[in-house]
JSON list of C-alpha atoms in Angstrom, two decimals:
[
{"chain": "A", "resi": 29, "resn": "MET", "atom": "CA", "xyz": [-25.84, -23.95, -4.31]},
{"chain": "A", "resi": 30, "resn": "PRO", "atom": "CA", "xyz": [-27.34, -20.49, -4.92]},
{"chain": "A", "resi": 31, "resn": "ASP", "atom": "CA", "xyz": [-29.24, -20.77, -1.63]},
{"chain": "A", "resi": 32, "resn": "ALA", "atom": "CA", "xyz": [-25.99, -20.72, 0.38]},
{"chain": "A", "resi": 33, "resn": "LEU", "atom": "CA", "xyz": [-24.72, -17.70, -1.57]},
{"chain": "A", "resi": 34, "resn": "ASP", "atom": "CA", "xyz": [-28.03, -15.87, -1.13]},
{"chain": "A", "resi": 35, "resn": "SER", "atom": "CA", "xyz": [-28.09, -16.76, 2.56]},
{"chain": "A", "resi": 36, "resn": "LEU", "atom": "CA", "xyz": [-24.59, -15.34, 3.08]},
{"chain": "A", "resi": 37, "resn": "GLU", "atom": "CA", "xyz": [-25.49, -12.15, 1.26]},
{"chain": "A", "resi": 38, "resn": "GLN", "atom": "CA", "xyz": [-28.72, -11.69, 3.26]},
{"chain": "A", "resi": 39, "resn": "GLN", "atom": "CA", "xyz": [-27.00, -12.27, 6.61]},
{"chain": "A", "resi": 40, "resn": "LEU", "atom": "CA", "xyz": [-24.39, -9.68, 5.78]},
{"chain": "A", "resi": 41, "resn": "ASP", "atom": "CA", "xyz": [-26.74, -6.98, 4.57]},
{"chain": "A", "resi": 42, "resn": "GLY", "atom": "CA", "xyz": [-26.23, -4.99, 7.78]},
{"chain": "A", "resi": 43, "resn": "VAL", "atom": "CA", "xyz": [-22.49, -5.64, 7.84]},
{"chain": "A", "resi": 44, "resn": "ARG", "atom": "CA", "xyz": [-21.88, -3.99, 4.46]},
{"chain": "A", "resi": 45, "resn": "LYS", "atom": "CA", "xyz": [-21.37, -0.59, 6.04]},
{"chain": "A", "resi": 46, "resn": "ALA", "atom": "CA", "xyz": [-19.02, -1.78, 8.79]},
{"chain": "A", "resi": 47, "resn": "SER", "atom": "CA", "xyz": [-15.33, -1.33, 8.09]},
{"chain": "A", "resi": 48, "resn": "ALA", "atom": "CA", "xyz": [-14.34, -4.72, 9.48]},
{"chain": "A", "resi": 49, "resn": "PRO", "atom": "CA", "xyz": [-16.82, -7.35, 10.66]},
{"chain": "A", "resi": 50, "resn": "PRO", "atom": "CA", "xyz": [-15.93, -8.85, 14.06]},
{"chain": "A", "resi": 51, "resn": "LEU", "atom": "CA", "xyz": [-14.80, -12.23, 12.68]},
{"chain": "A", "resi": 52, "resn": "HIS", "atom": "CA", "xyz": [-12.90, -12.92, 15.90]},
{"chain": "A", "resi": 53, "resn": "LEU", "atom": "CA", "xyz": [-16.28, -13.14, 17.66]},
{"chain": "A", "resi": 54, "resn": "TRP", "atom": "CA", "xyz": [-17.90, -15.46, 15.12]},
{"chain": "A", "resi": 55, "resn": "HIS", "atom": "CA", "xyz": [-17.34, -19.20, 15.61]},
{"chain": "A", "resi": 56, "resn": "PRO", "atom": "CA", "xyz": [-20.19, -21.13, 13.96]},
{"chain": "A", "resi": 57, "resn": "GLU", "atom": "CA", "xyz": [-19.95, -24.79, 13.05]},
{"chain": "A", "resi": 58, "resn": "LEU", "atom": "CA", "xyz": [-18.97, -25.70, 9.50]},
{"chain": "A", "resi": 59, "resn": "SER", "atom": "CA", "xyz": [-21.97, -25.40, 7.19]},
{"chain": "A", "resi": 60, "resn": "GLY", "atom": "CA", "xyz": [-20.20, -27.19, 4.35]},
{"chain": "A", "resi": 61, "resn": "ASP", "atom": "CA", "xyz": [-18.36, -26.38, 1.17]},
{"chain": "A", "resi": 62, "resn": "ILE", "atom": "CA", "xyz": [-19.56, -23.67, -1.18]},
{"chain": "A", "resi": 63, "resn": "PRO", "atom": "CA", "xyz": [-18.38, -23.66, -4.82]},
{"chain": "A", "resi": 64, "resn": "ILE", "atom": "CA", "xyz": [-16.47, -20.39, -4.55]},
{"chain": "A", "resi": 65, "resn": "HIS", "atom": "CA", "xyz": [-12.90, -20.39, -5.85]},
{"chain": "A", "resi": 66, "resn": "ILE", "atom": "CA", "xyz": [-10.31, -17.62, -5.81]},
{"chain": "A", "resi": 67, "resn": "ARG", "atom": "CA", "xyz": [-7.85, -17.90, -8.67]},
{"chain": "A", "resi": 68, "resn": "ALA", "atom": "CA", "xyz": [-4.15, -17.00, -8.22]},
{"chain": "A", "resi": 69, "resn": "ASP", "atom": "CA", "xyz": [-4.74, -13.64, -9.91]},
{"chain": "A", "resi": 70, "resn": "GLY", "atom": "CA", "xyz": [-7.36, -12.73, -7.29]},
{"chain": "A", "resi": 71, "resn": "VAL", "atom": "CA", "xyz": [-10.43, -13.29, -9.47]},
{"chain": "A", "resi": 72, "resn": "TRP", "atom": "CA", "xyz": [-13.38, -14.82, -7.58]},
{"chain": "A", "resi": 73, "resn": "PHE", "atom": "CA", "xyz": [-15.64, -17.49, -9.11]},
{"chain": "A", "resi": 74, "resn": "HIS", "atom": "CA", "xyz": [-18.93, -19.06, -8.03]},
{"chain": "A", "resi": 75, "resn": "GLU", "atom": "CA", "xyz": [-19.95, -22.34, -9.65]},
{"chain": "A", "resi": 76, "resn": "GLY", "atom": "CA", "xyz": [-17.35, -21.75, -12.37]},
{"chain": "A", "resi": 77, "resn": "SER", "atom": "CA", "xyz": [-18.56, -18.26, -13.31]},
{"chain": "A", "resi": 78, "resn": "GLU", "atom": "CA", "xyz": [-16.64, -15.11, -12.44]},
{"chain": "A", "resi": 79, "resn": "ILE", "atom": "CA", "xyz": [-18.30, -13.00, -9.76]},
{"chain": "A", "resi": 80, "resn": "GLN", "atom": "CA", "xyz": [-18.80, -9.75, -11.67]},
{"chain": "A", "resi": 81, "resn": "ARG", "atom": "CA", "xyz": [-20.05, -7.58, -8.81]},
{"chain": "A", "resi": 82, "resn": "ASP", "atom": "CA", "xyz": [-17.08, -5.88, -7.14]},
{"chain": "A", "resi": 83, "resn": "ALA", "atom": "CA", "xyz": [-19.23, -5.01, -4.13]},
{"chain": "A", "resi": 84, "resn": "LEU", "atom": "CA", "xyz": [-19.99, -8.69, -3.57]},
{"chain": "A", "resi": 85, "resn": "VAL", "atom": "CA", "xyz": [-16.31, -9.65, -3.84]},
{"chain": "A", "resi": 86, "resn": "ARG", "atom": "CA", "xyz": [-15.44, -6.92, -1.31]},
{"chain": "A", "resi": 87, "resn": "LEU", "atom": "CA", "xyz": [-18.19, -8.14, 0.99]},
{"chain": "A", "resi": 88, "resn": "PHE", "atom": "CA", "xyz": [-17.02, -11.75, 0.82]},
{"chain": "A", "resi": 89, "resn": "ALA", "atom": "CA", "xyz": [-13.39, -10.70, 1.29]},
{"chain": "A", "resi": 90, "resn": "SER", "atom": "CA", "xyz": [-14.43, -8.89, 4.47]},
{"chain": "A", "resi": 91, "resn": "ILE", "atom": "CA", "xyz": [-15.71, -12.15, 6.00]},
{"chain": "A", "resi": 92, "resn": "LEU", "atom": "CA", "xyz": [-12.90, -14.38, 4.73]},
{"chain": "A", "resi": 93, "resn": "ARG", "atom": "CA", "xyz": [-10.45, -15.98, 7.11]},
{"chain": "A", "resi": 94, "resn": "ARG", "atom": "CA", "xyz": [-7.84, -18.72, 7.03]},
{"chain": "A", "resi": 95, "resn": "GLU", "atom": "CA", "xyz": [-7.97, -21.04, 10.00]},
{"chain": "A", "resi": 96, "resn": "SER", "atom": "CA", "xyz": [-5.29, -23.17, 11.64]},
{"chain": "A", "resi": 97, "resn": "ASP", "atom": "CA", "xyz": [-6.19, -26.11, 9.36]},
{"chain": "A", "resi": 98, "resn": "GLY", "atom": "CA", "xyz": [-4.94, -24.03, 6.40]},
{"chain": "A", "resi": 99, "resn": "GLU", "atom": "CA", "xyz": [-8.41, -23.82, 4.86]},
{"chain": "A", "resi": 100, "resn": "TYR", "atom": "CA", "xyz": [-10.27, -20.65, 3.89]},
{"chain": "A", "resi": 101, "resn": "TYR", "atom": "CA", "xyz": [-13.78, -19.91, 5.13]},
{"chain": "A", "resi": 102, "resn": "LEU", "atom": "CA", "xyz": [-16.49, -17.32, 4.60]},
{"chain": "A", "resi": 103, "resn": "VAL", "atom": "CA", "xyz": [-17.81, -16.72, 8.11]},
{"chain": "A", "resi": 104, "resn": "THR", "atom": "CA", "xyz": [-20.97, -15.09, 9.45]},
{"chain": "A", "resi": 105, "resn": "PRO", "atom": "CA", "xyz": [-22.37, -15.21, 12.97]},
{"chain": "A", "resi": 106, "resn": "VAL", "atom": "CA", "xyz": [-24.34, -18.38, 12.11]},
{"chain": "A", "resi": 107, "resn": "GLU", "atom": "CA", "xyz": [-22.65, -19.99, 9.08]},
{"chain": "A", "resi": 108, "resn": "LYS", "atom": "CA", "xyz": [-19.17, -21.01, 8.00]},
{"chain": "A", "resi": 109, "resn": "TRP", "atom": "CA", "xyz": [-18.54, -22.09, 4.40]},
{"chain": "A", "resi": 110, "resn": "ARG", "atom": "CA", "xyz": [-15.25, -23.53, 3.13]},
{"chain": "A", "resi": 111, "resn": "ILE", "atom": "CA", "xyz": [-14.00, -22.13, -0.18]},
{"chain": "A", "resi": 112, "resn": "SER", "atom": "CA", "xyz": [-10.98, -22.94, -2.34]},
{"chain": "A", "resi": 113, "resn": "VAL", "atom": "CA", "xyz": [-8.06, -20.59, -2.92]},
{"chain": "A", "resi": 114, "resn": "GLU", "atom": "CA", "xyz": [-5.48, -21.29, -5.60]},
{"chain": "A", "resi": 115, "resn": "LEU", "atom": "CA", "xyz": [-2.54, -19.39, -4.07]},
{"chain": "A", "resi": 116, "resn": "HIS", "atom": "CA", "xyz": [-3.29, -16.23, -2.05]},
{"chain": "A", "resi": 117, "resn": "PRO", "atom": "CA", "xyz": [-6.83, -14.91, -1.68]},
{"chain": "A", "resi": 118, "resn": "LEU", "atom": "CA", "xyz": [-5.96, -11.27, -2.27]},
{"chain": "A", "resi": 119, "resn": "VAL", "atom": "CA", "xyz": [-3.69, -9.25, -4.55]},
{"chain": "A", "resi": 120, "resn": "VAL", "atom": "CA", "xyz": [-1.69, -6.08, -3.89]},
{"chain": "A", "resi": 121, "resn": "VAL", "atom": "CA", "xyz": [-2.51, -3.82, -6.85]},
{"chain": "A", "resi": 122, "resn": "ASP", "atom": "CA", "xyz": [-0.87, -0.56, -5.77]},
{"chain": "A", "resi": 123, "resn": "VAL", "atom": "CA", "xyz": [1.93, 0.60, -3.48]},
{"chain": "A", "resi": 124, "resn": "ASP", "atom": "CA", "xyz": [2.32, 4.10, -2.11]},
{"chain": "A", "resi": 125, "resn": "VAL", "atom": "CA", "xyz": [4.84, 5.75, 0.21]},
{"chain": "A", "resi": 126, "resn": "ARG", "atom": "CA", "xyz": [3.19, 7.96, 2.82]},
{"chain": "A", "resi": 127, "resn": "GLY", "atom": "CA", "xyz": [4.31, 9.77, 5.94]},
{"chain": "A", "resi": 128, "resn": "ARG", "atom": "CA", "xyz": [7.07, 12.21, 6.64]},
{"chain": "A", "resi": 129, "resn": "PRO", "atom": "CA", "xyz": [10.35, 12.05, 4.71]},
{"chain": "A", "resi": 130, "resn": "ASP", "atom": "CA", "xyz": [12.21, 10.92, 7.83]},
{"chain": "A", "resi": 131, "resn": "THR", "atom": "CA", "xyz": [9.67, 8.16, 8.61]},
{"chain": "A", "resi": 132, "resn": "PRO", "atom": "CA", "xyz": [8.17, 6.93, 5.32]},
{"chain": "A", "resi": 133, "resn": "VAL", "atom": "CA", "xyz": [5.58, 4.16, 5.45]},
{"chain": "A", "resi": 134, "resn": "LEU", "atom": "CA", "xyz": [4.82, 1.79, 2.60]},
{"chain": "A", "resi": 135, "resn": "TRP", "atom": "CA", "xyz": [1.07, 1.36, 2.02]},
{"chain": "A", "resi": 136, "resn": "CYS", "atom": "CA", "xyz": [-0.35, -1.51, -0.05]},
{"chain": "A", "resi": 137, "resn": "THR", "atom": "CA", "xyz": [-3.77, -1.31, -1.68]},
{"chain": "A", "resi": 138, "resn": "LEU", "atom": "CA", "xyz": [-5.52, -4.61, -2.36]},
{"chain": "A", "resi": 139, "resn": "ASN", "atom": "CA", "xyz": [-7.77, -5.65, -5.23]},
{"chain": "A", "resi": 140, "resn": "THR", "atom": "CA", "xyz": [-10.69, -5.15, -2.82]},
{"chain": "A", "resi": 141, "resn": "GLY", "atom": "CA", "xyz": [-9.78, -1.50, -2.19]},
{"chain": "A", "resi": 142, "resn": "ALA", "atom": "CA", "xyz": [-8.57, -2.10, 1.38]},
{"chain": "A", "resi": 143, "resn": "ALA", "atom": "CA", "xyz": [-5.18, -0.61, 2.23]},
{"chain": "A", "resi": 144, "resn": "PHE", "atom": "CA", "xyz": [-2.60, -1.72, 4.79]},
{"chain": "A", "resi": 145, "resn": "ALA", "atom": "CA", "xyz": [0.64, -0.19, 6.02]},
{"chain": "A", "resi": 146, "resn": "VAL", "atom": "CA", "xyz": [3.64, -2.50, 5.97]},
{"chain": "A", "resi": 147, "resn": "ASP", "atom": "CA", "xyz": [4.46, -2.81, 9.67]},
{"chain": "A", "resi": 148, "resn": "GLY", "atom": "CA", "xyz": [4.90, -5.35, 12.46]},
{"chain": "A", "resi": 149, "resn": "GLN", "atom": "CA", "xyz": [1.42, -6.77, 11.92]},
{"chain": "A", "resi": 150, "resn": "HIS", "atom": "CA", "xyz": [1.46, -6.65, 8.13]},
{"chain": "A", "resi": 151, "resn": "ARG", "atom": "CA", "xyz": [4.83, -8.01, 7.09]},
{"chain": "A", "resi": 152, "resn": "LEU", "atom": "CA", "xyz": [6.30, -8.62, 3.67]},
{"chain": "A", "resi": 153, "resn": "PHE", "atom": "CA", "xyz": [7.57, -12.05, 2.70]},
{"chain": "A", "resi": 154, "resn": "LEU", "atom": "CA", "xyz": [8.70, -13.74, -0.49]},
{"chain": "A", "resi": 155, "resn": "GLU", "atom": "CA", "xyz": [6.46, -16.40, -2.05]},
{"chain": "A", "resi": 156, "resn": "PRO", "atom": "CA", "xyz": [8.73, -19.24, -3.20]},
{"chain": "A", "resi": 157, "resn": "THR", "atom": "CA", "xyz": [6.10, -20.99, -5.33]},
{"chain": "A", "resi": 158, "resn": "VAL", "atom": "CA", "xyz": [6.03, -18.08, -7.79]},
{"chain": "A", "resi": 159, "resn": "GLY", "atom": "CA", "xyz": [9.71, -17.23, -7.99]},
{"chain": "A", "resi": 160, "resn": "GLY", "atom": "CA", "xyz": [10.01, -15.12, -4.88]},
{"chain": "A", "resi": 161, "resn": "VAL", "atom": "CA", "xyz": [7.34, -12.52, -5.64]},
{"chain": "A", "resi": 162, "resn": "ALA", "atom": "CA", "xyz": [6.57, -10.39, -2.58]},
{"chain": "A", "resi": 163, "resn": "ALA", "atom": "CA", "xyz": [3.44, -11.02, -0.54]},
{"chain": "A", "resi": 164, "resn": "LEU", "atom": "CA", "xyz": [1.89, -9.31, 2.47]},
{"chain": "A", "resi": 165, "resn": "THR", "atom": "CA", "xyz": [0.47, -10.83, 5.66]},
{"chain": "A", "resi": 166, "resn": "LEU", "atom": "CA", "xyz": [-2.99, -9.54, 6.58]},
{"chain": "A", "resi": 167, "resn": "PRO", "atom": "CA", "xyz": [-5.51, -9.91, 9.41]},
{"chain": "A", "resi": 168, "resn": "GLN", "atom": "CA", "xyz": [-7.48, -13.14, 9.80]},
{"chain": "A", "resi": 169, "resn": "GLY", "atom": "CA", "xyz": [-4.61, -15.30, 8.55]},
{"chain": "A", "resi": 170, "resn": "LEU", "atom": "CA", "xyz": [-4.92, -13.92, 5.03]},
{"chain": "A", "resi": 171, "resn": "THR", "atom": "CA", "xyz": [-2.20, -12.97, 2.58]},
{"chain": "A", "resi": 172, "resn": "ALA", "atom": "CA", "xyz": [-1.96, -10.91, -0.59]},
{"chain": "A", "resi": 173, "resn": "LEU", "atom": "CA", "xyz": [0.43, -11.48, -3.48]},
{"chain": "A", "resi": 174, "resn": "PHE", "atom": "CA", "xyz": [1.93, -8.47, -5.24]},
{"chain": "A", "resi": 175, "resn": "SER", "atom": "CA", "xyz": [0.73, -8.22, -8.84]}
]
């Protein structure tokens, strides 16, 4: 299904420079399933082959959302493709404490390079299926497992 992958990439050419695409405004009908799979360690695959281009993984992660049906979708203004995710779609690869000494803030950097402060919107929880490893809630219904 290279045509679907190419189509997604072409539609998002102008979005690449935006910090966060307006997924909340995009509600296309389901286009189908695309053979993209995210392994538990955060590695992305297309048709069984690892996606080697980090920029493409970052782009796809920027249009990824989990909907109320529990499924994951790559969403553009005109297409919505279901993908498979083994555990959590993203991985926390680095943690940093920032802020003043009296009000420190924990920041988590993801495998895509995005960073989020642990706060009321981005909460920590323990993932019971992997022995209670910490995970982080993210926008668009996504989550990231600590590596």
